[in-house]
């Protein structure tokens, strides 16, 4: 392959060399770590919210109290907000030439089992709000830890700010969810 063909091939193909180095442990920039944590946190929040909304289902076919309730709308809004943060984190990772790693089924499993078990006998508005408050609070704690580590290791203000924005978003929704307890 001549030099021009190599350049053309490089321009068409995303540069994931940084991603390979990152996965091998050679490169772990604070921004990559924070954006990766942010992406996974937001995806877990979105998936858990979707699972909770799915639990509500159709009011005529489900005995859940949150079907058609204001809580369902709050959780749907959360899901959309989380998806927006996941999109921002994925875009930031892409700029750093690192793919956003999807949550594995094993990573999603504890939240799915928890939601299923806790709503098995109690699908009340209060119980569903409690589950979402607890999960969102765990996400806040994880993001604050990741943000602290990032700041100690010299991350960019943009990465730090985006993590702070997600934390603020979560804290606002915890307060909104508490109204349903």
CSV table of C-alpha atoms in Angstrom, one decimal:
chain,number,residue,atom,x,y,z
A,1,UNK,CA,0.0,0.0,0.0
A,2,UNK,CA,1.5,3.3,-1.0
A,3,UNK,CA,1.7,6.4,1.3
A,4,UNK,CA,-1.3,8.1,-0.2
A,5,UNK,CA,-3.5,5.0,0.3
A,6,UNK,CA,-2.4,4.8,3.9
A,7,UNK,CA,-3.3,8.4,4.5
A,8,UNK,CA,-6.7,7.9,2.8
A,9,UNK,CA,-7.4,4.8,4.9
A,10,UNK,CA,-6.4,6.6,8.1
A,11,UNK,CA,-8.8,9.5,7.3
A,12,UNK,CA,-11.7,7.1,6.8
A,13,UNK,CA,-11.1,5.0,9.9
A,14,UNK,CA,-11.5,6.5,13.4
A,15,UNK,CA,-8.2,6.5,15.3
A,16,UNK,CA,-8.8,4.0,18.1
A,17,UNK,CA,-5.2,3.6,18.9
A,18,UNK,CA,-5.7,5.6,22.0
A,19,UNK,CA,-8.5,3.3,23.0
A,20,UNK,CA,-6.3,0.3,22.6
A,21,UNK,CA,-3.7,1.9,24.7
A,22,UNK,CA,-6.3,2.9,27.3
A,23,UNK,CA,-7.7,-0.7,27.4
A,24,UNK,CA,-4.3,-2.1,27.8
A,25,UNK,CA,-3.6,0.1,30.8
A,26,UNK,CA,-0.9,2.2,29.2
A,27,UNK,CA,-2.9,5.4,29.0
A,28,UNK,CA,-5.4,6.4,31.6
A,29,UNK,CA,-6.0,10.1,31.3
A,30,UNK,CA,-8.1,11.6,34.1
A,31,UNK,CA,-10.5,12.9,31.5
A,32,UNK,CA,-11.0,9.4,29.9
A,33,UNK,CA,-11.6,7.9,33.3
A,34,UNK,CA,-14.1,10.5,34.3
A,35,UNK,CA,-16.0,10.6,31.0
A,36,UNK,CA,-16.1,6.7,31.1
A,37,UNK,CA,-17.5,6.7,34.6
A,38,UNK,CA,-19.9,9.5,33.7
A,39,UNK,CA,-21.1,7.5,30.7
A,40,UNK,CA,-21.6,4.3,32.6
A,41,UNK,CA,-23.3,6.2,35.5
A,42,UNK,CA,-25.7,8.0,33.1
A,43,UNK,CA,-26.4,4.7,31.2
A,44,UNK,CA,-27.1,2.9,34.5
A,45,UNK,CA,-29.5,5.7,35.5
A,46,UNK,CA,-31.3,5.7,32.1
A,47,UNK,CA,-31.6,1.9,32.1
A,48,UNK,CA,-32.9,1.8,35.7
A,49,UNK,CA,-35.4,4.5,35.0
A,50,UNK,CA,-36.5,2.6,31.9
A,51,UNK,CA,-36.9,-0.5,33.9
A,52,UNK,CA,-39.0,1.3,36.5
A,53,UNK,CA,-41.2,2.9,33.8
A,54,UNK,CA,-41.5,-0.5,32.2
A,55,UNK,CA,-42.6,-1.8,35.6
A,56,UNK,CA,-45.4,0.7,35.5
A,57,UNK,CA,-46.5,-0.5,32.0
A,58,UNK,CA,-50.0,0.1,30.8
A,59,UNK,CA,-52.4,1.2,33.5
A,60,UNK,CA,-55.1,-1.3,32.2
A,61,UNK,CA,-52.7,-4.3,32.1
A,62,UNK,CA,-50.7,-3.6,35.3
A,63,UNK,CA,-51.5,-3.2,38.9
A,64,UNK,CA,-48.7,-0.6,39.4
A,65,UNK,CA,-49.8,2.6,41.0
A,66,UNK,CA,-47.3,4.7,39.1
A,67,UNK,CA,-48.8,3.9,35.7
A,68,UNK,CA,-50.3,7.2,34.5
A,69,UNK,CA,-49.0,9.0,37.7
A,70,UNK,CA,-46.9,12.1,38.1
A,71,UNK,CA,-44.1,9.9,39.3
A,72,UNK,CA,-44.0,8.1,36.0
A,73,UNK,CA,-43.5,11.4,34.3
A,74,UNK,CA,-40.7,12.4,36.7
A,75,UNK,CA,-38.9,9.1,36.1
A,76,UNK,CA,-39.4,9.4,32.3
A,77,UNK,CA,-37.8,12.9,32.5
A,78,UNK,CA,-34.9,11.5,34.5
A,79,UNK,CA,-34.4,8.8,31.8
A,80,UNK,CA,-34.2,11.4,29.1
A,81,UNK,CA,-31.9,13.6,31.1
A,82,UNK,CA,-29.6,10.6,31.8
A,83,UNK,CA,-29.6,9.8,28.1
A,84,UNK,CA,-28.5,13.3,27.4
A,85,UNK,CA,-25.6,13.1,29.8
A,86,UNK,CA,-24.6,9.7,28.3
A,87,UNK,CA,-24.6,11.3,24.9
A,88,UNK,CA,-22.4,14.2,26.0
A,89,UNK,CA,-19.9,11.8,27.7
A,90,UNK,CA,-19.8,9.5,24.6
A,91,UNK,CA,-19.1,12.6,22.4
A,92,UNK,CA,-16.3,13.7,24.8
A,93,UNK,CA,-14.8,10.2,24.7
A,94,UNK,CA,-15.0,10.2,20.9
A,95,UNK,CA,-13.1,13.4,20.8
A,96,UNK,CA,-10.4,11.7,22.8
A,97,UNK,CA,-10.5,8.7,20.4
A,98,UNK,CA,-11.8,6.3,23.0
A,99,UNK,CA,-15.1,4.4,22.4
A,100,UNK,CA,-17.8,4.6,25.1
A,101,UNK,CA,-18.0,1.2,26.6
A,102,UNK,CA,-21.5,-0.1,26.9
A,103,UNK,CA,-22.7,-1.5,30.2
A,104,UNK,CA,-22.5,-5.3,30.3
A,105,UNK,CA,-25.4,-7.4,31.2
A,106,UNK,CA,-23.6,-8.4,34.3
A,107,UNK,CA,-23.2,-4.7,35.3
A,108,UNK,CA,-26.9,-4.1,34.8
A,109,UNK,CA,-28.0,-7.2,36.6
A,110,UNK,CA,-27.9,-6.0,40.2
A,111,UNK,CA,-30.1,-3.0,39.5
A,112,UNK,CA,-32.5,-5.1,37.4
A,113,UNK,CA,-32.8,-7.8,40.1
A,114,UNK,CA,-33.1,-5.1,42.8
A,115,UNK,CA,-36.0,-3.3,41.0
A,116,UNK,CA,-37.7,-6.6,40.3
A,117,UNK,CA,-37.4,-7.9,43.9
A,118,UNK,CA,-38.4,-4.6,45.5
A,119,UNK,CA,-41.4,-4.1,43.4
A,120,UNK,CA,-42.6,-7.7,43.5
A,121,UNK,CA,-45.0,-7.1,46.4
A,122,UNK,CA,-45.1,-3.4,46.6
A,123,UNK,CA,-45.5,-1.3,43.4
A,124,UNK,CA,-46.8,1.7,45.2
A,125,UNK,CA,-45.7,5.3,44.3
A,126,UNK,CA,-43.8,5.6,47.5
A,127,UNK,CA,-41.9,2.3,47.0
A,128,UNK,CA,-41.0,3.2,43.4
A,129,UNK,CA,-39.8,6.6,44.5
A,130,UNK,CA,-37.7,5.1,47.3
A,131,UNK,CA,-36.0,2.7,44.9
A,132,UNK,CA,-35.2,5.6,42.5
A,133,UNK,CA,-33.9,7.8,45.4
A,134,UNK,CA,-31.6,5.0,46.6
A,135,UNK,CA,-30.3,4.3,43.1
A,136,UNK,CA,-29.8,7.9,42.2
A,137,UNK,CA,-28.0,8.5,45.5
A,138,UNK,CA,-25.6,5.7,44.8
A,139,UNK,CA,-24.9,7.2,41.4
A,140,UNK,CA,-24.2,10.6,43.1
A,141,UNK,CA,-21.7,9.0,45.4
A,142,UNK,CA,-20.0,7.2,42.6
A,143,UNK,CA,-19.7,10.4,40.5
A,144,UNK,CA,-18.4,12.4,43.4
A,145,UNK,CA,-15.7,9.9,44.0
A,146,UNK,CA,-14.8,9.8,40.3
A,147,UNK,CA,-14.8,13.6,40.2
A,148,UNK,CA,-12.5,13.8,43.2
A,149,UNK,CA,-10.0,11.3,41.7
A,150,UNK,CA,-10.1,13.2,38.4
A,151,UNK,CA,-9.4,16.6,40.1
A,152,UNK,CA,-6.5,15.1,42.1
A,153,UNK,CA,-5.0,13.8,38.8
A,154,UNK,CA,-5.4,16.9,36.7
A,155,UNK,CA,-8.5,16.6,34.6
A,156,UNK,CA,-9.7,19.4,32.4
A,157,UNK,CA,-12.3,21.9,33.7
A,158,UNK,CA,-14.7,20.7,31.0
A,159,UNK,CA,-14.7,17.1,32.3
A,160,UNK,CA,-15.0,18.2,35.9
A,161,UNK,CA,-17.8,20.5,35.0
A,162,UNK,CA,-19.8,17.9,33.1
A,163,UNK,CA,-19.5,15.5,36.1
A,164,UNK,CA,-20.7,18.3,38.4
A,165,UNK,CA,-23.6,19.0,36.1
A,166,UNK,CA,-24.6,15.3,36.2
A,167,UNK,CA,-24.3,15.3,40.0
A,168,UNK,CA,-26.5,18.5,40.2
A,169,UNK,CA,-29.0,16.9,37.9
A,170,UNK,CA,-29.2,13.8,40.1
A,171,UNK,CA,-29.5,15.9,43.3
A,172,UNK,CA,-32.4,17.8,41.8
A,173,UNK,CA,-34.2,14.6,40.9
A,174,UNK,CA,-33.6,13.1,44.4
A,175,UNK,CA,-35.4,16.1,45.8
A,176,UNK,CA,-38.3,15.8,43.3
A,177,UNK,CA,-38.5,12.1,44.1
A,178,UNK,CA,-38.7,12.7,47.8
A,179,UNK,CA,-42.0,14.3,47.3
A,180,UNK,CA,-43.5,10.9,46.5
A,181,UNK,CA,-42.1,9.1,49.5
